[in-house]
Short mmCIF file of C-alpha atoms in Angstrom, two decimals:
data_model
loop_
_atom_site.label_atom_id
_atom_site.label_comp_id
_atom_site.label_asym_id
_atom_site.label_seq_id
_atom_site.Cartn_x
_atom_site.Cartn_y
_atom_site.Cartn_z
CA UNK A 88 -105.24 -19.64 -13.28
CA UNK A 89 -105.57 -16.16 -14.80
CA UNK A 90 -105.06 -12.91 -12.85
CA UNK A 91 -106.05 -9.91 -14.96
CA UNK A 92 -104.42 -10.71 -18.28
CA UNK A 93 -101.60 -12.78 -16.73
CA UNK A 94 -101.74 -16.57 -17.07
CA UNK A 95 -100.17 -18.56 -14.24
CA UNK A 96 -98.89 -21.83 -15.68
CA UNK A 97 -98.64 -23.97 -12.54
CA UNK A 98 -100.61 -24.33 -9.34
CA UNK A 99 -97.63 -23.60 -7.07
CA UNK A 100 -96.79 -20.08 -5.92
CA UNK A 101 -93.79 -18.83 -3.94
CA UNK A 102 -94.77 -16.80 -0.88
CA UNK A 103 -93.09 -13.45 -0.25
CA UNK A 104 -90.60 -13.97 2.58
CA UNK A 105 -89.03 -10.90 4.16
CA UNK A 106 -85.24 -11.02 4.03
CA UNK A 107 -85.28 -14.28 2.05
CA UNK A 108 -87.22 -14.16 -1.22
CA UNK A 109 -84.85 -11.81 -3.00
CA UNK A 110 -84.27 -11.95 -6.75
CA UNK A 111 -81.87 -14.92 -6.54
CA UNK A 112 -84.33 -16.94 -4.48
CA UNK A 113 -87.20 -16.08 -6.84
CA UNK A 114 -85.19 -17.01 -9.93
CA UNK A 115 -84.34 -20.34 -8.35
CA UNK A 116 -87.99 -20.98 -7.47
CA UNK A 117 -89.11 -20.13 -11.00
CA UNK A 118 -86.50 -22.48 -12.48
CA UNK A 119 -87.97 -25.30 -10.37
CA UNK A 120 -91.52 -24.62 -11.52
CA UNK A 121 -93.06 -21.99 -9.23
CA UNK A 122 -95.81 -20.45 -11.37
CA UNK A 123 -95.77 -17.08 -9.64
CA UNK A 124 -93.39 -15.18 -7.35
CA UNK A 125 -93.60 -12.00 -5.26
CA UNK A 126 -91.08 -9.41 -4.23
CA UNK A 127 -90.32 -9.04 -0.57
CA UNK A 128 -92.85 -6.88 1.26
CA UNK A 129 -92.17 -3.16 0.56
CA UNK A 130 -93.40 -0.25 2.69
CA UNK A 131 -95.60 2.28 0.89
CA UNK A 132 -94.01 5.00 3.03
CA UNK A 133 -90.57 3.99 1.82
CA UNK A 134 -91.70 4.18 -1.79
CA UNK A 135 -93.38 7.52 -1.13
CA UNK A 136 -89.99 8.92 -0.06
CA UNK A 137 -88.21 6.91 -2.77
CA UNK A 138 -86.06 5.31 -0.11
CA UNK A 139 -83.20 3.49 -1.83
CA UNK A 140 -83.48 0.18 0.11
CA UNK A 141 -87.25 0.14 -0.58
CA UNK A 142 -86.70 0.76 -4.29
CA UNK A 143 -84.05 -1.97 -4.39
CA UNK A 144 -86.59 -4.50 -3.17
CA UNK A 145 -88.66 -3.93 -6.31
CA UNK A 146 -85.88 -4.90 -8.72
CA UNK A 147 -86.40 -8.18 -10.57
CA UNK A 148 -85.25 -9.90 -13.76
CA UNK A 149 -87.28 -10.97 -16.78
CA UNK A 150 -86.82 -14.64 -15.95
CA UNK A 151 -88.79 -14.11 -12.74
CA UNK A 152 -92.01 -13.22 -14.56
CA UNK A 153 -94.81 -13.41 -13.72
CA UNK A 154 -93.92 -11.44 -10.61
CA UNK A 155 -96.01 -9.36 -8.23
CA UNK A 156 -94.77 -6.34 -6.27
CA UNK A 157 -96.07 -6.70 -2.72
CA UNK A 158 -96.74 -3.51 -0.76
CA UNK A 159 -97.88 -2.88 2.80
CA UNK A 160 -98.99 0.17 4.75
CA UNK A 161 -101.96 1.87 6.41
CA UNK A 162 -102.21 5.27 4.67
CA UNK A 163 -104.49 5.41 1.58
CA UNK A 164 -102.73 8.46 0.12
CA UNK A 165 -99.28 6.88 0.52
CA UNK A 166 -100.55 3.63 -1.00
CA UNK A 167 -101.81 5.49 -4.07
CA UNK A 168 -98.43 7.14 -4.68
CA UNK A 169 -96.55 3.91 -3.89
CA UNK A 170 -98.47 2.03 -6.58
CA UNK A 171 -97.36 4.54 -9.20
CA UNK A 172 -93.74 4.22 -8.04
CA UNK A 173 -93.94 0.42 -8.12
CA UNK A 174 -95.50 0.58 -11.59
CA UNK A 175 -92.26 2.14 -12.88
CA UNK A 176 -90.56 -1.22 -12.36
CA UNK A 177 -93.17 -2.90 -14.63
CA UNK A 178 -94.25 -5.84 -12.45
CA UNK A 179 -97.08 -8.03 -13.72
CA UNK A 180 -99.38 -6.98 -10.88
CA UNK A 181 -99.46 -5.26 -7.49
CA UNK A 182 -100.16 -7.26 -4.35
CA UNK A 183 -101.27 -5.66 -1.09
CA UNK A 184 -100.48 -7.33 2.22
CA UNK A 185 -103.22 -7.33 4.86
CA UNK A 186 -101.98 -10.46 6.58
CA UNK A 187 -98.51 -9.88 8.05
CA UNK A 188 -98.71 -10.68 11.80
CA UNK A 189 -95.29 -9.23 12.77
CA UNK A 190 -95.49 -6.78 15.68
CA UNK A 191 -93.49 -3.95 14.09
CA UNK A 192 -95.91 -4.02 11.14
CA UNK A 193 -99.21 -4.29 13.00
CA UNK A 194 -98.25 -1.60 15.53
CA UNK A 195 -98.35 0.82 12.59
CA UNK A 196 -101.90 -0.41 11.82
CA UNK A 197 -100.62 -2.20 8.72
CA UNK A 198 -100.59 -5.87 7.75
CA UNK A 199 -103.09 -8.00 9.66
CA UNK A 200 -104.10 -4.98 11.76
CA UNK A 201 -106.18 -3.77 8.77
CA UNK A 202 -108.54 -6.70 9.36
CA UNK A 203 -109.78 -4.78 12.42
CA UNK A 204 -110.75 -1.85 10.16
CA UNK A 205 -112.26 -3.03 6.87
CA UNK A 206 -113.30 0.55 6.05
CA UNK A 207 -109.67 1.61 5.97
CA UNK A 208 -108.75 -1.50 3.95
CA UNK A 209 -111.51 -0.63 1.47
CA UNK A 210 -110.18 2.91 1.01
CA UNK A 211 -106.60 1.71 0.51
CA UNK A 212 -107.60 -0.88 -2.09
CA UNK A 213 -109.85 1.58 -3.91
CA UNK A 214 -107.07 4.13 -4.29
CA UNK A 215 -104.56 1.50 -5.40
CA UNK A 216 -106.90 0.08 -8.05
CA UNK A 217 -107.71 3.54 -9.39
CA UNK A 218 -104.02 4.49 -9.55
CA UNK A 219 -102.87 1.68 -11.86
CA UNK A 220 -103.79 -0.35 -14.92
CA UNK A 221 -102.06 -3.38 -13.44
CA UNK A 222 -104.12 -6.06 -11.66
CA UNK A 223 -104.23 -5.58 -7.88
CA UNK A 224 -104.40 -8.62 -5.59
CA UNK A 225 -104.82 -9.00 -1.83
CA UNK A 226 -103.13 -11.27 0.69
CA UNK A 227 -104.88 -11.61 4.03
CA UNK A 228 -105.30 -13.71 7.14
CA UNK A 229 -108.51 -15.03 8.62
CA UNK A 230 -108.80 -12.15 11.08
CA UNK A 231 -107.25 -10.46 14.08
CA UNK A 232 -108.24 -13.16 16.57
CA UNK A 233 -110.71 -16.01 16.95
CA UNK A 234 -113.47 -13.56 17.87
CA UNK A 235 -113.11 -11.52 14.68
CA UNK A 236 -112.73 -13.86 11.70
CA UNK A 237 -113.53 -11.63 8.72
CA UNK A 238 -111.70 -13.35 5.85
CA UNK A 239 -114.84 -14.12 3.83
CA UNK A 240 -116.17 -10.58 4.21
CA UNK A 241 -112.80 -9.04 3.34
CA UNK A 242 -112.44 -11.28 0.26
CA UNK A 243 -115.89 -10.30 -0.99
CA UNK A 244 -114.96 -6.66 -0.41
CA UNK A 245 -111.77 -7.10 -2.48
CA UNK A 246 -113.71 -8.71 -5.32
CA UNK A 247 -116.33 -5.94 -5.34
CA UNK A 248 -113.58 -3.29 -5.58
CA UNK A 249 -111.98 -5.00 -8.58
CA UNK A 250 -109.12 -7.07 -7.11
CA UNK A 251 -107.88 -9.77 -9.46
CA UNK A 252 -107.27 -12.48 -6.82
CA UNK A 253 -106.98 -13.11 -3.08
CA UNK A 254 -104.47 -15.18 -1.15
CA UNK A 255 -105.80 -16.60 2.10
CA UNK A 256 -103.66 -17.72 5.03
CA UNK A 257 -106.28 -19.11 7.43
CA UNK A 258 -104.62 -18.23 10.70
CA UNK A 259 -105.38 -15.18 12.83
CA UNK A 260 -102.82 -12.52 13.70
CA UNK A 261 -102.80 -13.79 17.30
CA UNK A 262 -101.85 -17.28 16.09
CA UNK A 263 -98.79 -16.09 14.20
CA UNK A 264 -97.44 -19.32 12.74
CA UNK A 265 -98.54 -21.55 15.61
CA UNK A 266 -101.37 -24.05 15.60
CA UNK A 267 -102.94 -25.40 12.43
CA UNK A 268 -104.25 -23.44 9.45
CA UNK A 269 -108.03 -23.74 9.15
CA UNK A 270 -108.40 -24.82 5.53
CA UNK A 271 -112.20 -24.73 5.83
CA UNK A 272 -111.94 -20.94 5.69
CA UNK A 273 -110.21 -21.17 2.29
CA UNK A 274 -113.09 -23.31 1.05
CA UNK A 275 -115.60 -20.77 2.36
CA UNK A 276 -113.79 -17.93 0.57
CA UNK A 277 -113.69 -19.94 -2.64
CA UNK A 278 -117.46 -20.45 -2.44
CA UNK A 279 -118.06 -16.76 -1.72
CA UNK A 280 -116.05 -15.19 -4.59
CA UNK A 281 -115.51 -15.80 -8.29
CA UNK A 282 -111.99 -14.41 -8.58
CA UNK A 283 -109.00 -16.81 -8.18
CA UNK A 284 -108.21 -17.89 -4.63
CA UNK A 285 -104.70 -18.95 -3.62
CA UNK A 286 -104.49 -21.12 -0.51
CA UNK A 287 -101.63 -20.68 1.97
CA UNK A 288 -100.64 -22.35 5.23
CA UNK A 289 -99.25 -25.76 6.26
CA UNK A 290 -98.09 -26.81 2.79
CA UNK A 291 -95.03 -28.89 3.60
CA UNK A 292 -95.19 -31.71 1.03
CA UNK A 293 -96.66 -32.41 -2.42
CA UNK A 294 -99.34 -34.45 -0.67
CA UNK A 295 -100.35 -31.41 1.40
CA UNK A 296 -100.73 -29.35 -1.76
CA UNK A 297 -102.93 -31.97 -3.41
CA UNK A 298 -105.04 -32.26 -0.29
CA UNK A 299 -105.54 -28.49 -0.01
CA UNK A 300 -106.60 -28.22 -3.64
CA UNK A 301 -109.02 -31.13 -3.20
CA UNK A 302 -110.49 -30.02 0.12
CA UNK A 303 -110.82 -26.29 -0.55
CA UNK A 304 -111.23 -26.00 -4.31
CA UNK A 305 -108.67 -23.18 -4.37
CA UNK A 306 -106.97 -22.34 -7.66
CA UNK A 307 -103.35 -22.58 -6.49
CA UNK A 308 -101.28 -23.16 -3.37
CA UNK A 309 -98.72 -20.75 -1.92
CA UNK A 310 -95.58 -22.31 -0.44
CA UNK A 311 -93.38 -20.39 1.97
CA UNK A 312 -91.31 -21.96 4.73
CA UNK A 313 -91.27 -25.38 3.06
CA UNK A 314 -89.31 -23.84 0.16
CA UNK A 315 -86.40 -22.76 2.38
CA UNK A 316 -83.40 -24.71 1.12
CA UNK A 317 -85.86 -26.81 -0.84
CA UNK A 318 -86.80 -25.38 -4.27
CA UNK A 319 -87.53 -28.99 -5.30
CA UNK A 320 -90.86 -28.62 -3.48
CA UNK A 321 -92.18 -26.84 -6.59
CA UNK A 322 -91.06 -29.38 -9.20
CA UNK A 323 -92.05 -32.35 -7.02
CA UNK A 324 -95.47 -30.84 -6.27
CA UNK A 325 -96.15 -29.98 -9.92
CA UNK A 326 -95.19 -33.49 -11.00
CA UNK A 327 -97.29 -35.06 -8.27
CA UNK A 328 -100.35 -32.99 -9.16
CA UNK A 329 -100.03 -33.97 -12.83
CA UNK A 330 -99.14 -37.66 -12.51
CA UNK A 331 -100.01 -38.75 -8.98
CA UNK A 332 -96.44 -40.04 -8.57
CA UNK A 333 -93.91 -38.71 -6.09
CA UNK A 334 -90.46 -37.87 -7.39
CA UNK A 335 -87.57 -38.83 -5.08
CA UNK A 336 -86.07 -36.05 -3.01
CA UNK A 337 -82.75 -34.48 -3.98
CA UNK A 338 -79.44 -36.18 -3.20
CA UNK A 339 -76.83 -34.41 -1.12
CA UNK A 340 -74.83 -33.73 -4.27
CA UNK A 341 -77.85 -32.11 -5.93
CA UNK A 342 -78.51 -30.01 -2.83
CA UNK A 343 -74.97 -28.66 -2.77
CA UNK A 344 -74.98 -27.95 -6.51
CA UNK A 345 -78.20 -25.96 -6.25
CA UNK A 346 -76.93 -24.15 -3.16
CA UNK A 347 -73.83 -23.07 -5.09
CA UNK A 348 -76.06 -21.92 -7.94
CA UNK A 349 -78.09 -19.94 -5.40
CA UNK A 350 -74.91 -18.27 -4.13
CA UNK A 351 -73.83 -17.42 -7.69
CA UNK A 352 -77.20 -15.81 -8.40
CA UNK A 353 -76.93 -13.94 -5.12
CA UNK A 354 -73.44 -12.75 -6.07
CA UNK A 355 -74.76 -11.35 -9.36
CA UNK A 356 -77.33 -9.38 -7.39
CA UNK A 357 -75.40 -8.29 -4.30
CA UNK A 358 -71.70 -8.76 -4.98
CA UNK A 359 -69.52 -11.51 -3.51
CA UNK A 360 -68.99 -10.06 -0.01
CA UNK A 361 -72.67 -9.51 0.74
CA UNK A 362 -73.68 -12.75 -0.96
CA UNK A 363 -71.25 -14.81 1.16
CA UNK A 364 -72.57 -13.19 4.33
CA UNK A 365 -76.19 -13.75 3.38
CA UNK A 366 -75.70 -17.34 2.25
CA UNK A 367 -74.83 -18.29 5.85
CA UNK A 368 -78.51 -18.04 6.72
CA UNK A 369 -79.42 -20.34 3.81
CA UNK A 370 -76.86 -23.14 4.27
CA UNK A 371 -78.63 -24.45 7.37
CA UNK A 372 -81.83 -25.05 5.39
CA UNK A 373 -80.04 -26.84 2.56
CA UNK A 374 -78.11 -29.25 4.79
CA UNK A 375 -80.81 -29.84 7.39
CA UNK A 376 -80.98 -33.54 8.16
CA UNK A 377 -77.77 -34.45 6.32
CA UNK A 378 -74.82 -36.19 8.04
CA UNK A 379 -72.29 -33.92 9.79
CA UNK A 380 -74.47 -30.86 9.16
CA UNK A 381 -73.32 -28.99 12.25
CA UNK A 382 -69.60 -29.34 11.46
CA UNK A 383 -70.18 -28.29 7.85
CA UNK A 384 -72.17 -25.26 9.02
CA UNK A 385 -69.31 -24.19 11.29
CA UNK A 386 -66.82 -24.43 8.43
CA UNK A 387 -69.08 -22.48 6.07
CA UNK A 388 -69.54 -19.70 8.62
CA UNK A 389 -65.80 -19.06 8.53
CA UNK A 390 -65.64 -18.70 4.73
CA UNK A 391 -65.34 -15.28 3.09
CA UNK A 392 -65.14 -16.04 -0.66
CA UNK A 393 -66.92 -18.19 -3.23
CA UNK A 394 -63.93 -20.31 -4.31
CA UNK A 395 -63.29 -21.43 -0.75
CA UNK A 396 -66.99 -22.20 -0.30
CA UNK A 397 -67.05 -24.33 -3.44
CA UNK A 398 -63.95 -26.21 -2.31
CA UNK A 399 -65.41 -27.01 1.11
CA UNK A 400 -68.70 -28.21 -0.38
CA UNK A 401 -66.96 -30.37 -3.00
CA UNK A 402 -64.91 -31.92 -0.21
CA UNK A 403 -68.17 -32.61 1.62
CA UNK A 404 -70.00 -33.92 -1.46
CA UNK A 405 -67.55 -36.65 -2.47
CA UNK A 406 -67.93 -39.02 0.49
CA UNK A 407 -71.58 -38.08 0.97
CA UNK A 408 -72.52 -38.94 -2.60
CA UNK A 409 -70.76 -42.29 -2.23
CA UNK A 410 -72.69 -42.83 0.99
CA UNK A 411 -75.97 -42.45 -0.89
CA UNK A 412 -74.86 -44.78 -3.67
CA UNK A 413 -73.96 -47.41 -1.12
CA UNK A 414 -77.26 -46.95 0.66
CA UNK A 415 -79.03 -47.80 -2.57
CA UNK A 416 -76.72 -50.71 -3.40
CA UNK A 417 -77.46 -54.37 -2.73
CA UNK A 418 -74.04 -55.16 -1.27
CA UNK A 419 -75.56 -56.18 2.05
CA UNK A 420 -79.09 -57.01 0.94
CA UNK A 421 -82.28 -55.00 1.25
CA UNK A 422 -82.60 -52.77 4.28
CA UNK A 423 -86.09 -54.08 4.95
CA UNK A 424 -85.11 -57.74 5.35
CA UNK A 425 -85.82 -59.26 8.74
CA UNK A 426 -82.16 -60.01 9.53
CA UNK A 427 -80.18 -56.78 9.80
CA UNK A 428 -76.99 -55.59 11.40
CA UNK A 429 -78.77 -55.45 14.75
CA UNK A 430 -81.17 -58.32 14.32
CA UNK A 431 -84.39 -56.26 14.39
CA UNK A 432 -87.37 -57.90 12.76
CA UNK A 433 -88.22 -55.09 10.39
CA UNK A 434 -90.75 -57.14 8.44
CA UNK A 435 -92.80 -57.52 11.62
CA UNK A 436 -92.69 -53.74 12.11
CA UNK A 437 -93.95 -53.26 8.58
CA UNK A 438 -96.81 -55.71 9.17
CA UNK A 439 -97.79 -53.84 12.33
CA UNK A 440 -97.80 -50.51 10.49
CA UNK A 441 -99.79 -52.03 7.63
CA UNK A 442 -102.42 -53.25 10.08
CA UNK A 443 -102.79 -49.73 11.49
CA UNK A 444 -103.13 -48.36 7.98
CA UNK A 445 -105.83 -50.88 7.09
CA UNK A 446 -107.89 -49.66 10.03
CA UNK A 447 -108.06 -46.23 8.43
CA UNK A 448 -111.29 -45.52 6.59
CA UNK A 449 -111.46 -46.74 2.98
CA UNK A 450 -112.43 -43.22 1.97
CA UNK A 451 -109.05 -41.92 3.19
CA UNK A 452 -107.13 -44.73 1.52
CA UNK A 453 -108.90 -44.45 -1.81
CA UNK A 454 -107.17 -41.27 -2.95
CA UNK A 455 -103.68 -42.45 -1.96
CA UNK A 456 -101.15 -43.65 -4.50
CA UNK A 457 -98.88 -46.61 -3.74
CA UNK A 458 -96.05 -44.19 -2.93
CA UNK A 459 -98.24 -42.37 -0.40
CA UNK A 460 -99.26 -45.63 1.25
CA UNK A 461 -95.62 -46.71 1.47
CA UNK A 462 -94.68 -43.37 3.04
CA UNK A 463 -97.57 -43.64 5.50
CA UNK A 464 -96.52 -47.16 6.49
CA UNK A 465 -93.01 -45.93 7.26
CA UNK A 466 -94.30 -43.08 9.42
CA UNK A 467 -96.36 -45.56 11.43
CA UNK A 468 -93.41 -47.81 12.11
CA UNK A 469 -91.86 -47.53 15.53
CA UNK A 470 -88.88 -45.26 16.24
CA UNK A 471 -86.83 -48.45 16.71
CA UNK A 472 -87.51 -49.39 13.10
CA UNK A 473 -86.42 -45.98 11.86
CA UNK A 474 -83.27 -46.14 13.97
CA UNK A 475 -82.39 -49.61 12.70
CA UNK A 476 -82.99 -48.60 9.11
CA UNK A 477 -80.79 -45.51 9.41
CA UNK A 478 -77.97 -47.32 11.17
CA UNK A 479 -78.01 -50.19 8.69
CA UNK A 480 -77.62 -47.74 5.81
CA UNK A 481 -74.90 -45.86 7.65
CA UNK A 482 -72.84 -48.96 8.37
CA UNK A 483 -73.00 -50.19 4.80
CA UNK A 484 -71.42 -46.91 3.78
CA UNK A 485 -68.85 -46.95 6.55
CA UNK A 486 -67.58 -50.38 5.62
CA UNK A 487 -67.40 -49.89 1.87
CA UNK A 488 -65.90 -46.40 2.11
CA UNK A 489 -63.58 -46.59 5.10
CA UNK A 490 -62.82 -50.25 5.80
CA UNK A 491 -62.48 -52.18 2.52
CA UNK A 492 -60.19 -54.79 4.10
CA UNK A 493 -62.71 -55.50 6.82
CA UNK A 494 -65.41 -55.72 4.17
CA UNK A 495 -63.39 -58.34 2.27
CA UNK A 496 -62.90 -60.31 5.46
CA UNK A 497 -66.65 -60.23 6.05
CA UNK A 498 -67.33 -61.66 2.62
CA UNK A 499 -64.89 -64.52 3.13
CA UNK A 500 -65.80 -65.35 6.70
CA UNK A 501 -69.55 -65.25 6.16
CA UNK A 502 -69.15 -68.02 3.62
CA UNK A 503 -67.32 -70.21 6.12
CA UNK A 504 -69.01 -72.46 8.65
CA UNK A 505 -69.40 -70.75 12.01
CA UNK A 506 -66.98 -72.74 14.12
CA UNK A 507 -65.12 -71.50 17.18
CA UNK A 508 -62.09 -70.89 14.96
CA UNK A 509 -64.19 -68.62 12.78
CA UNK A 510 -65.43 -66.79 15.86
CA UNK A 511 -61.85 -66.22 16.98
CA UNK A 512 -60.92 -64.88 13.56
CA UNK A 513 -63.86 -62.48 13.72
CA UNK A 514 -62.86 -61.31 17.17
CA UNK A 515 -59.33 -60.67 15.95
CA UNK A 516 -60.59 -58.72 12.95
CA UNK A 517 -62.76 -56.57 15.17
CA UNK A 518 -60.05 -55.92 17.74
CA UNK A 519 -57.66 -55.02 14.93
CA UNK A 520 -60.13 -52.48 13.60
CA UNK A 521 -60.70 -51.00 17.04
CA UNK A 522 -57.03 -50.81 17.96
CA UNK A 523 -56.02 -48.91 14.81
CA UNK A 524 -57.69 -45.71 15.99
CA UNK A 525 -60.21 -45.79 18.84
CA UNK A 526 -61.39 -42.31 17.93
CA UNK A 527 -62.12 -43.41 14.36
CA UNK A 528 -65.87 -43.92 14.47
CA UNK A 529 -65.86 -45.35 10.96
CA UNK A 530 -63.69 -48.32 11.90
CA UNK A 531 -65.56 -48.90 15.12
CA UNK A 532 -68.84 -48.84 13.23
CA UNK A 533 -67.42 -51.26 10.69
CA UNK A 534 -66.45 -53.60 13.52
CA UNK A 535 -69.96 -53.35 14.90
CA UNK A 536 -71.32 -54.29 11.53
CA UNK A 537 -69.05 -57.33 11.31
CA UNK A 538 -70.45 -58.64 14.54
CA UNK A 539 -73.98 -57.69 13.58
CA UNK A 540 -73.78 -59.89 10.51
CA UNK A 541 -72.22 -62.64 12.57
CA UNK A 542 -75.07 -62.60 15.10
CA UNK A 543 -77.39 -64.49 12.81
CA UNK A 544 -74.75 -67.14 12.06
CA UNK A 545 -73.29 -68.05 15.46
CA UNK A 546 -75.27 -69.89 18.10
CA UNK A 547 -73.05 -68.96 21.05
CA UNK A 548 -74.78 -66.59 23.47
CA UNK A 549 -71.82 -64.20 23.72
CA UNK A 550 -72.69 -62.53 20.42
CA UNK A 551 -75.38 -60.25 21.84
CA UNK A 552 -73.23 -59.25 24.80
CA UNK A 553 -70.30 -58.54 22.55
CA UNK A 554 -72.38 -56.18 20.44
CA UNK A 555 -73.33 -54.29 23.57
CA UNK A 556 -69.70 -54.08 24.70
CA UNK A 557 -68.64 -52.76 21.32
CA UNK A 558 -71.33 -50.10 21.51
CA UNK A 559 -70.08 -49.14 24.97
CA UNK A 560 -66.50 -49.04 23.70
CA UNK A 561 -67.53 -46.84 20.78
CA UNK A 562 -68.92 -44.30 23.23
CA UNK A 563 -65.75 -44.40 25.30
CA UNK A 564 -67.35 -46.10 28.31
CA UNK A 565 -65.48 -49.42 28.35
CA UNK A 566 -61.80 -49.96 27.37
CA UNK A 567 -61.09 -52.78 24.94
CA UNK A 568 -59.18 -54.74 27.60
CA UNK A 569 -62.28 -54.77 29.77
CA UNK A 570 -64.34 -56.00 26.83
CA UNK A 571 -61.92 -58.88 26.37
CA UNK A 572 -62.22 -59.87 30.05
CA UNK A 573 -66.00 -59.82 29.82
CA UNK A 574 -65.90 -62.03 26.74
CA UNK A 575 -63.62 -64.48 28.54
CA UNK A 576 -66.11 -64.72 31.42
CA UNK A 577 -68.93 -65.39 29.00
CA UNK A 578 -66.98 -68.12 27.22
CA UNK A 579 -66.29 -69.75 30.58
CA UNK A 580 -69.93 -69.60 31.63
CA UNK A 581 -70.84 -71.31 28.38
CA UNK A 582 -68.18 -73.96 29.09
CA UNK A 583 -66.74 -73.28 25.66
CA UNK A 584 -63.24 -74.65 26.34
CA UNK A 585 -62.09 -74.26 22.76
CA UNK A 586 -62.85 -70.55 22.80
CA UNK A 587 -61.45 -70.10 26.33
CA UNK A 588 -58.15 -71.69 25.27
CA UNK A 589 -57.95 -69.85 21.94
CA UNK A 590 -55.09 -67.51 21.03
CA UNK A 591 -57.44 -64.54 21.28
CA UNK A 592 -57.37 -64.77 25.09
CA UNK A 593 -53.75 -65.90 25.54
CA UNK A 594 -52.64 -62.56 27.01
CA UNK A 595 -55.31 -62.41 29.69
CA UNK A 596 -55.71 -66.14 30.40
CA UNK A 597 -52.84 -66.41 32.92
CA UNK A 598 -54.08 -63.42 34.88
CA UNK A 599 -57.66 -64.71 34.86
CA UNK A 600 -56.59 -68.15 36.06
CA UNK A 601 -54.39 -66.60 38.76
CA UNK A 602 -57.27 -64.41 39.95
CA UNK A 603 -59.60 -67.40 39.98
CA UNK A 604 -57.14 -69.41 42.08
CA UNK A 605 -56.81 -66.54 44.58
CA UNK A 606 -60.59 -66.24 44.74
CA UNK A 607 -60.97 -70.00 45.29
CA UNK A 608 -58.42 -70.00 48.14
CA UNK A 609 -60.11 -67.02 49.76
CA UNK A 610 -63.48 -68.75 49.52
CA UNK A 611 -62.07 -71.96 51.01
CA UNK A 612 -60.47 -70.08 53.91
CA UNK A 613 -63.71 -68.27 54.64
CA UNK A 614 -65.54 -71.63 54.65
CA UNK A 615 -63.27 -73.04 57.35
#
């Protein structure tokens, strides 16, 4: 894609994000393959008065090029002067925003409000284009509301005035960021103009980007909210567009390393104090969906220097990176096998999802790669499947990381024949793990996993009940002594004398027998 005399090397563009896409964020995006970046939106009135905060927003580094300076406003005269001020910073082009839906912008007749007055928009663009030798581009929405969709007309107007490109976000001002972006409008704009068209809206994955390019014919895609804490969206999308293959997402260790790099870049720009304060708004995006995210966020919010931040994140990374290695190991077999820690038939779930996928039209399936089909199958699987898969991975980690002795016991006992003696040994192992520290979720989870593996080996019916009791104990609902009494009752109902008379129940057996005798006498007396 070429805008003026500037060549954009990739089809991914970073959207300007107020308060977020500062120089550090843009440099990070460029390093991950964003072909084009924009400054944060700058008021033409602020530049007219040479307001220091407004001027600061136009600062960028050479490694950010190509970079566009994005301006907004509603006064043609101010816009003309603002372009000349922005030109002093030597950006590659000037972008004008006629799409911002924020109330404080539109109440000044700027942003998306200009789509209600195309005459005013025409005058602003004309003055800007005449005032500079740099290419001028336009970012706009579909219209003010559903009754006034003017995006095609406005794009044709921009082309006739000499704009080098248009970026289309096909939502109205009234929609804000709700609902779905109407990509058909991007296609209509592309058919109506010859200048480059950048599509924007609802790009969350590499697959979305490919689909927008295919469905609309646009020249590039602009990515905004999906890039928050996720600069990998650019490299993964570029790779997917070139090869048709999806790269794996970043590991927790990679996320934390890039976050620290982001903070260092921010420190260069703002100084350590301001950078540490601002990074608090970014950490939530980087750790979203990772284990113990809320506790890590609370710790980070109390940090006031970079060294402490790095120490906390390194402390977090070490066990988390091991967790991911264990998840990918074969220590406990594949996570998709039918026999898992909780006995869910995952292969049946996969067959069900595959059947749903096959009912989709062949036209839809034809453009999908194997990775896309696999991802689609997983999304169609039931929530139970997803839960089982996640818990299986979690328990593998918990055992290998926190309970190596229990893990060794599992390996030995699973090789033994499942006699009542083996069951008793398992029960003792589990109780030992639970009694060490009831609040230690890792050991409790390890105990759960022990019994989960045992479920497929033992024929006695108490195994399913015991798993339930352990779950209840883990949540603090049933004390371990009560669990033992329940197990004793189950063994009696099964007439498993060997298990009833085992050492595991020797502490409660006398009390149980005494209670049973009292109950029998009471029943006999009542019968008389």
